[in-house]
């Protein structure tokens, strides 16, 4: 789903560095092959912002791909089986900006972790990556299962990288609570005649 900054309420998420987000929207970081890491709890707008940055990139004429980490790893695993892996890597390398959404929700198999590492390695200084994650850095080893690989991956991602932290309350949850608490608007007469519901 396309999301833009017009519909993003920065006041609802004061932990987010608005100035940095607005600077990134200009797109120069892509020319410099810099990465962006959006880190924070669920529902804090990470995917919204990643999508807005991706959409801005498209409007600037850049080649952008938006993938979930799980979708990418599954695709790469299938391509390995079909001996098409190199073609897929070449295709990814031709992008200017690759957005990898939702790192950390699902732990990786050893092969999955190695495939993702390969993507990050090949992207390093060739194209920009935006990664969204709910994982604090100290927990990355648990998901990747290997300390050395995690260190090397984080090194590549964060070198020349921008980190946007989103650590407030979930916007999703806030909206749901607001909806549930909103009084139902009913005409006066029908309210009187309706039977009580438990
Ligand atoms: P995350 O990826 O951090 O889990 P999302 O970006 O998917 O969160 O946000 C969840 C929902 O709430 C989406 O529909 C998103 O558009 C909306 N949302 C989140 N934060 C904000 C915000 N600050 N202003 C407007 N909408 C927001
Ligand atoms: Mg998300």
PDB file of C-alpha atoms and ligand atoms in Angstrom:
ATOM      1  CA  UNK A   1       0.000   0.000   0.000  1.00  0.00           C
ATOM      2  CA  UNK A   2       1.340   3.421  -0.905  1.00  0.00           C
ATOM      3  CA  UNK A   3       1.839   5.706   2.075  1.00  0.00           C
ATOM      4  CA  UNK A   4       3.158   9.240   1.957  1.00  0.00           C
ATOM      5  CA  UNK A   5       4.348  11.810   4.471  1.00  0.00           C
ATOM      6  CA  UNK A   6       1.147  13.847   3.980  1.00  0.00           C
ATOM      7  CA  UNK A   7      -0.731  11.331   6.090  1.00  0.00           C
ATOM      8  CA  UNK A   8       1.997  10.844   8.696  1.00  0.00           C
ATOM      9  CA  UNK A   9       1.410  12.562  12.027  1.00  0.00           C
ATOM     10  CA  UNK A  10       4.836  13.278  13.544  1.00  0.00           C
ATOM     11  CA  UNK A  11       3.213  14.635  16.716  1.00  0.00           C
ATOM     12  CA  UNK A  12       1.782  11.184  17.386  1.00  0.00           C
ATOM     13  CA  UNK A  13       5.318   9.728  17.395  1.00  0.00           C
ATOM     14  CA  UNK A  14       7.701  12.307  18.931  1.00  0.00           C
ATOM     15  CA  UNK A  15      10.587   9.805  19.126  1.00  0.00           C
ATOM     16  CA  UNK A  16      10.965   9.995  15.333  1.00  0.00           C
ATOM     17  CA  UNK A  17      13.510  12.500  14.035  1.00  0.00           C
ATOM     18  CA  UNK A  18      11.237  14.482  11.694  1.00  0.00           C
ATOM     19  CA  UNK A  19      14.051  16.688  10.371  1.00  0.00           C
ATOM     20  CA  UNK A  20      16.055  13.630   9.310  1.00  0.00           C
ATOM     21  CA  UNK A  21      13.018  12.005   7.656  1.00  0.00           C
ATOM     22  CA  UNK A  22      12.310  15.184   5.678  1.00  0.00           C
ATOM     23  CA  UNK A  23      15.969  15.419   4.600  1.00  0.00           C
ATOM     24  CA  UNK A  24      15.884  11.811   3.421  1.00  0.00           C
ATOM     25  CA  UNK A  25      12.755  12.481   1.364  1.00  0.00           C
ATOM     26  CA  UNK A  26      14.918  14.657  -0.928  1.00  0.00           C
ATOM     27  CA  UNK A  27      16.707  11.462  -1.942  1.00  0.00           C
ATOM     28  CA  UNK A  28      20.379  12.493  -1.870  1.00  0.00           C
ATOM     29  CA  UNK A  29      21.179   9.563   0.434  1.00  0.00           C
ATOM     30  CA  UNK A  30      20.405   7.240  -2.500  1.00  0.00           C
ATOM     31  CA  UNK A  31      23.001   9.006  -4.664  1.00  0.00           C
ATOM     32  CA  UNK A  32      25.483   8.548  -1.829  1.00  0.00           C
ATOM     33  CA  UNK A  33      24.434   4.866  -1.469  1.00  0.00           C
ATOM     34  CA  UNK A  34      23.631   5.375   2.190  1.00  0.00           C
ATOM     35  CA  UNK A  35      21.302   3.086   4.122  1.00  0.00           C
ATOM     36  CA  UNK A  36      18.401   3.820   6.431  1.00  0.00           C
ATOM     37  CA  UNK A  37      17.457   1.678   9.410  1.00  0.00           C
ATOM     38  CA  UNK A  38      14.043   2.173  10.961  1.00  0.00           C
ATOM     39  CA  UNK A  39      14.084   0.564  14.385  1.00  0.00           C
ATOM     40  CA  UNK A  40      11.249   0.363  16.905  1.00  0.00           C
ATOM     41  CA  UNK A  41       8.201  -1.372  18.309  1.00  0.00           C
ATOM     42  CA  UNK A  42       5.312  -2.593  16.255  1.00  0.00           C
ATOM     43  CA  UNK A  43       2.789  -0.044  14.980  1.00  0.00           C
ATOM     44  CA  UNK A  44       5.049   2.997  15.263  1.00  0.00           C
ATOM     45  CA  UNK A  45       5.022   3.875  11.571  1.00  0.00           C
ATOM     46  CA  UNK A  46       8.223   2.204  10.315  1.00  0.00           C
ATOM     47  CA  UNK A  47       6.599   0.599   7.289  1.00  0.00           C
ATOM     48  CA  UNK A  48       4.653   3.798   6.602  1.00  0.00           C
ATOM     49  CA  UNK A  49       7.874   5.833   6.505  1.00  0.00           C
ATOM     50  CA  UNK A  50       9.768   3.216   4.479  1.00  0.00           C
ATOM     51  CA  UNK A  51       6.941   3.203   1.962  1.00  0.00           C
ATOM     52  CA  UNK A  52       6.889   7.025   1.840  1.00  0.00           C
ATOM     53  CA  UNK A  53      10.655   7.077   1.193  1.00  0.00           C
ATOM     54  CA  UNK A  54      10.256   4.430  -1.503  1.00  0.00           C
ATOM     55  CA  UNK A  55       7.439   6.311  -3.178  1.00  0.00           C
ATOM     56  CA  UNK A  56       9.483   9.529  -3.102  1.00  0.00           C
ATOM     57  CA  UNK A  57      12.347   7.578  -4.727  1.00  0.00           C
ATOM     58  CA  UNK A  58      10.031   6.383  -7.517  1.00  0.00           C
ATOM     59  CA  UNK A  59       8.792   9.928  -8.119  1.00  0.00           C
ATOM     60  CA  UNK A  60      12.444  11.014  -8.427  1.00  0.00           C
ATOM     61  CA  UNK A  61      12.886   8.451 -11.204  1.00  0.00           C
ATOM     62  CA  UNK A  62      14.861   5.933  -9.177  1.00  0.00           C
ATOM     63  CA  UNK A  63      14.506   2.166  -9.402  1.00  0.00           C
ATOM     64  CA  UNK A  64      12.956   1.017  -6.148  1.00  0.00           C
ATOM     65  CA  UNK A  65      11.882  -2.401  -4.879  1.00  0.00           C
ATOM     66  CA  UNK A  66       9.865  -2.953  -1.716  1.00  0.00           C
ATOM     67  CA  UNK A  67      10.017  -6.484  -0.253  1.00  0.00           C
ATOM     68  CA  UNK A  68       9.393  -8.071   3.092  1.00  0.00           C
ATOM     69  CA  UNK A  69      12.493  -9.794   4.464  1.00  0.00           C
ATOM     70  CA  UNK A  70      10.507 -13.015   4.733  1.00  0.00           C
ATOM     71  CA  UNK A  71       9.336 -12.733   1.097  1.00  0.00           C
ATOM     72  CA  UNK A  72      12.868 -12.020  -0.102  1.00  0.00           C
ATOM     73  CA  UNK A  73      14.427 -14.941   1.777  1.00  0.00           C
ATOM     74  CA  UNK A  74      11.698 -17.323   0.584  1.00  0.00           C
ATOM     75  CA  UNK A  75      12.201 -16.140  -3.000  1.00  0.00           C
ATOM     76  CA  UNK A  76      15.981 -16.475  -2.788  1.00  0.00           C
ATOM     77  CA  UNK A  77      15.647 -19.986  -1.328  1.00  0.00           C
ATOM     78  CA  UNK A  78      13.419 -20.997  -4.253  1.00  0.00           C
ATOM     79  CA  UNK A  79      15.848 -19.447  -6.722  1.00  0.00           C
ATOM     80  CA  UNK A  80      18.713 -21.442  -5.154  1.00  0.00           C
ATOM     81  CA  UNK A  81      16.767 -24.627  -5.800  1.00  0.00           C
ATOM     82  CA  UNK A  82      16.191 -23.590  -9.419  1.00  0.00           C
ATOM     83  CA  UNK A  83      19.832 -22.464  -9.863  1.00  0.00           C
ATOM     84  CA  UNK A  84      18.629 -18.940 -10.643  1.00  0.00           C
ATOM     85  CA  UNK A  85      20.207 -17.251  -7.653  1.00  0.00           C
ATOM     86  CA  UNK A  86      22.796 -15.258  -9.559  1.00  0.00           C
ATOM     87  CA  UNK A  87      20.130 -13.821 -11.864  1.00  0.00           C
ATOM     88  CA  UNK A  88      18.086 -12.679  -8.861  1.00  0.00           C
ATOM     89  CA  UNK A  89      21.110 -11.043  -7.226  1.00  0.00           C
ATOM     90  CA  UNK A  90      21.918  -9.283 -10.486  1.00  0.00           C
ATOM     91  CA  UNK A  91      18.359  -8.000 -10.672  1.00  0.00           C
ATOM     92  CA  UNK A  92      18.522  -6.684  -7.097  1.00  0.00           C
ATOM     93  CA  UNK A  93      21.870  -5.026  -7.800  1.00  0.00           C
ATOM     94  CA  UNK A  94      20.330  -3.061 -10.652  1.00  0.00           C
ATOM     95  CA  UNK A  95      18.024  -1.211  -8.214  1.00  0.00           C
ATOM     96  CA  UNK A  96      18.874   2.155  -6.723  1.00  0.00           C
ATOM     97  CA  UNK A  97      16.926   1.535  -3.537  1.00  0.00           C
ATOM     98  CA  UNK A  98      15.897  -1.751  -1.972  1.00  0.00           C
ATOM     99  CA  UNK A  99      13.437  -1.666   0.922  1.00  0.00           C
ATOM    100  CA  UNK A 100      13.450  -4.683   3.230  1.00  0.00           C
ATOM    101  CA  UNK A 101      10.485  -4.599   5.557  1.00  0.00           C
ATOM    102  CA  UNK A 102      10.047  -6.478   8.835  1.00  0.00           C
ATOM    103  CA  UNK A 103      13.391  -7.900   9.765  1.00  0.00           C
ATOM    104  CA  UNK A 104      13.196  -9.842  12.976  1.00  0.00           C
ATOM    105  CA  UNK A 105       9.642 -11.099  13.204  1.00  0.00           C
ATOM    106  CA  UNK A 106      10.686 -14.548  12.000  1.00  0.00           C
ATOM    107  CA  UNK A 107      14.042 -16.174  12.893  1.00  0.00           C
ATOM    108  CA  UNK A 108      16.147 -17.381   9.984  1.00  0.00           C
ATOM    109  CA  UNK A 109      17.417 -20.776   9.038  1.00  0.00           C
ATOM    110  CA  UNK A 110      21.205 -20.862   8.553  1.00  0.00           C
ATOM    111  CA  UNK A 111      20.750 -20.680   4.765  1.00  0.00           C
ATOM    112  CA  UNK A 112      18.199 -17.868   5.104  1.00  0.00           C
ATOM    113  CA  UNK A 113      20.605 -15.815   7.222  1.00  0.00           C
ATOM    114  CA  UNK A 114      23.432 -16.400   4.718  1.00  0.00           C
ATOM    115  CA  UNK A 115      21.227 -15.397   1.780  1.00  0.00           C
ATOM    116  CA  UNK A 116      20.202 -12.170   3.468  1.00  0.00           C
ATOM    117  CA  UNK A 117      23.818 -11.462   4.341  1.00  0.00           C
ATOM    118  CA  UNK A 118      24.698 -11.922   0.664  1.00  0.00           C
ATOM    119  CA  UNK A 119      22.047  -9.338  -0.322  1.00  0.00           C
ATOM    120  CA  UNK A 120      23.368  -6.814   2.202  1.00  0.00           C
ATOM    121  CA  UNK A 121      26.985  -7.482   1.170  1.00  0.00           C
ATOM    122  CA  UNK A 122      26.280  -7.027  -2.512  1.00  0.00           C
ATOM    123  CA  UNK A 123      24.257  -3.879  -1.845  1.00  0.00           C
ATOM    124  CA  UNK A 124      27.036  -2.357   0.244  1.00  0.00           C
ATOM    125  CA  UNK A 125      28.251   0.830  -1.473  1.00  0.00           C
ATOM    126  CA  UNK A 126      26.415  -0.132  -4.679  1.00  0.00           C
ATOM    127  CA  UNK A 127      22.835   0.774  -3.748  1.00  0.00           C
ATOM    128  CA  UNK A 128      20.827   1.991  -0.796  1.00  0.00           C
ATOM    129  CA  UNK A 129      18.929  -0.225   1.589  1.00  0.00           C
ATOM    130  CA  UNK A 130      16.094   0.721   3.879  1.00  0.00           C
ATOM    131  CA  UNK A 131      15.506  -1.890   6.567  1.00  0.00           C
ATOM    132  CA  UNK A 132      12.662  -1.808   9.072  1.00  0.00           C
ATOM    133  CA  UNK A 133      12.962  -3.869  12.227  1.00  0.00           C
ATOM    134  CA  UNK A 134      11.431  -4.351  15.651  1.00  0.00           C
ATOM    135  CA  UNK A 135      14.702  -5.876  16.865  1.00  0.00           C
ATOM    136  CA  UNK A 136      17.011  -3.886  19.128  1.00  0.00           C
ATOM    137  CA  UNK A 137      20.603  -4.339  17.911  1.00  0.00           C
ATOM    138  CA  UNK A 138      21.563  -6.527  20.863  1.00  0.00           C
ATOM    139  CA  UNK A 139      18.974  -9.136  19.798  1.00  0.00           C
ATOM    140  CA  UNK A 140      20.083  -9.503  16.172  1.00  0.00           C
ATOM    141  CA  UNK A 141      22.403 -12.428  16.925  1.00  0.00           C
ATOM    142  CA  UNK A 142      19.438 -14.458  18.236  1.00  0.00           C
ATOM    143  CA  UNK A 143      17.585 -14.061  14.940  1.00  0.00           C
ATOM    144  CA  UNK A 144      20.603 -14.632  12.691  1.00  0.00           C
ATOM    145  CA  UNK A 145      22.003 -17.399  14.853  1.00  0.00           C
ATOM    146  CA  UNK A 146      25.667 -16.480  14.309  1.00  0.00           C
ATOM    147  CA  UNK A 147      27.575 -13.737  16.057  1.00  0.00           C
ATOM    148  CA  UNK A 148      30.208 -13.235  13.347  1.00  0.00           C
ATOM    149  CA  UNK A 149      27.693 -12.994  10.523  1.00  0.00           C
ATOM    150  CA  UNK A 150      25.502 -10.618  12.557  1.00  0.00           C
ATOM    151  CA  UNK A 151      28.473  -8.373  13.320  1.00  0.00           C
ATOM    152  CA  UNK A 152      29.502  -8.223   9.666  1.00  0.00           C
ATOM    153  CA  UNK A 153      25.911  -7.565   8.567  1.00  0.00           C
ATOM    154  CA  UNK A 154      25.327  -4.774  11.088  1.00  0.00           C
ATOM    155  CA  UNK A 155      28.661  -3.257  10.146  1.00  0.00           C
ATOM    156  CA  UNK A 156      27.655  -3.008   6.486  1.00  0.00           C
ATOM    157  CA  UNK A 157      24.173  -1.765   7.229  1.00  0.00           C
ATOM    158  CA  UNK A 158      25.129   0.934   9.672  1.00  0.00           C
ATOM    159  CA  UNK A 159      28.335   2.184   7.997  1.00  0.00           C
ATOM    160  CA  UNK A 160      27.165   5.280   6.120  1.00  0.00           C
ATOM    161  CA  UNK A 161      23.709   4.650   7.536  1.00  0.00           C
ATOM    162  CA  UNK A 162      20.965   6.710   9.112  1.00  0.00           C
ATOM    163  CA  UNK A 163      19.122   5.290  12.085  1.00  0.00           C
ATOM    164  CA  UNK A 164      15.565   6.379  12.756  1.00  0.00           C
ATOM    165  CA  UNK A 165      14.198   5.230  16.081  1.00  0.00           C
ATOM    166  CA  UNK A 166      10.473   4.908  16.632  1.00  0.00           C
ATOM    167  CA  UNK A 167       9.899   3.971  20.220  1.00  0.00           C
ATOM    168  CA  UNK A 168       6.529   5.373  21.166  1.00  0.00           C
ATOM    169  CA  UNK A 169       3.174   3.709  21.600  1.00  0.00           C
ATOM    170  CA  UNK A 170       1.612   1.786  18.737  1.00  0.00           C
ATOM    171  CA  UNK A 171      -0.432   4.052  16.445  1.00  0.00           C
ATOM    172  CA  UNK A 172      -2.441   1.023  15.389  1.00  0.00           C
ATOM    173  CA  UNK A 173      -3.376   0.204  18.991  1.00  0.00           C
ATOM    174  CA  UNK A 174      -4.171   3.840  19.734  1.00  0.00           C
ATOM    175  CA  UNK A 175      -6.513   4.037  16.747  1.00  0.00           C
ATOM    176  CA  UNK A 176      -8.215   0.764  17.695  1.00  0.00           C
ATOM    177  CA  UNK A 177      -8.731   1.930  21.288  1.00  0.00           C
ATOM    178  CA  UNK A 178     -10.137   5.230  20.044  1.00  0.00           C
ATOM    179  CA  UNK A 179     -12.560   3.388  17.755  1.00  0.00           C
ATOM    180  CA  UNK A 180     -13.719   1.093  20.551  1.00  0.00           C
ATOM    181  CA  UNK A 181     -14.218   3.946  22.994  1.00  0.00           C
ATOM    182  CA  UNK A 182     -16.065   6.159  20.523  1.00  0.00           C
ATOM    183  CA  UNK A 183     -19.756   6.438  21.612  1.00  0.00           C
ATOM    184  CA  UNK A 184     -22.139   4.978  19.075  1.00  0.00           C
ATOM    185  CA  UNK A 185     -24.296   7.645  17.433  1.00  0.00           C
ATOM    186  CA  UNK A 186     -27.884   6.498  17.316  1.00  0.00           C
ATOM    187  CA  UNK A 187     -31.102   8.453  16.865  1.00  0.00           C
ATOM    188  CA  UNK A 188     -32.737   9.324  20.234  1.00  0.00           C
ATOM    189  CA  UNK A 189     -36.037   7.428  19.643  1.00  0.00           C
ATOM    190  CA  UNK A 190     -34.465   4.171  18.499  1.00  0.00           C
ATOM    191  CA  UNK A 191     -32.110   4.228  21.489  1.00  0.00           C
ATOM    192  CA  UNK A 192     -35.100   4.294  23.836  1.00  0.00           C
ATOM    193  CA  UNK A 193     -36.991   1.497  22.129  1.00  0.00           C
ATOM    194  CA  UNK A 194     -34.065  -0.880  21.655  1.00  0.00           C
ATOM    195  CA  UNK A 195     -33.760  -3.782  24.079  1.00  0.00           C
ATOM    196  CA  UNK A 196     -30.747  -3.706  26.370  1.00  0.00           C
ATOM    197  CA  UNK A 197     -27.812  -5.793  25.237  1.00  0.00           C
ATOM    198  CA  UNK A 198     -25.501  -7.496  27.636  1.00  0.00           C
TER     199      UNK A 198
HETATM  200  P1  LIG B   1       5.169  -0.571  11.920  1.00  0.00           P
HETATM  201  O1  LIG B   1       5.702  -0.891  10.565  1.00  0.00           O
HETATM  202  O2  LIG B   1       6.091   0.263  12.751  1.00  0.00           O
HETATM  203  O3  LIG B   1       4.695  -1.793  12.666  1.00  0.00           O
HETATM  204  P2  LIG B   1       3.107   0.752  10.395  1.00  0.00           P
HETATM  205  O4  LIG B   1       3.906   1.720   9.592  1.00  0.00           O
HETATM  206  O5  LIG B   1       2.625  -0.456   9.684  1.00  0.00           O
HETATM  207  O6  LIG B   1       3.881   0.344  11.729  1.00  0.00           O
HETATM  208  O7  LIG B   1       1.880   1.544  11.042  1.00  0.00           O
HETATM  209  C1  LIG B   1       0.673   0.896  11.402  1.00  0.00           C
HETATM  210  C2  LIG B   1      -0.511   1.693  10.873  1.00  0.00           C
HETATM  211  O8  LIG B   1      -0.594   2.950  11.552  1.00  0.00           O
HETATM  212  C3  LIG B   1      -0.403   2.022   9.398  1.00  0.00           C
HETATM  213  O9  LIG B   1      -1.689   2.050   8.835  1.00  0.00           O
HETATM  214  C4  LIG B   1       0.223   3.434   9.390  1.00  0.00           C
HETATM  215  O10 LIG B   1      -0.150   4.141   8.223  1.00  0.00           O
HETATM  216  C5  LIG B   1      -0.370   4.034  10.646  1.00  0.00           C
HETATM  217  N1  LIG B   1       0.526   4.962  11.331  1.00  0.00           N
HETATM  218  C6  LIG B   1       1.541   4.631  12.155  1.00  0.00           C
HETATM  219  N2  LIG B   1       2.111   5.723  12.675  1.00  0.00           N
HETATM  220  C7  LIG B   1       1.458   6.778  12.167  1.00  0.00           C
HETATM  221  C8  LIG B   1       1.571   8.214  12.331  1.00  0.00           C
HETATM  222  N3  LIG B   1       2.481   8.745  13.144  1.00  0.00           N
HETATM  223  N4  LIG B   1       0.716   8.994  11.610  1.00  0.00           N
HETATM  224  C9  LIG B   1      -0.227   8.448  10.810  1.00  0.00           C
HETATM  225  N5  LIG B   1      -0.395   7.118  10.622  1.00  0.00           N
HETATM  226  C10 LIG B   1       0.432   6.289  11.288  1.00  0.00           C
HETATM  227 MG1  LIG B   2       5.901  -2.724   9.661  1.00  0.00          MG
END
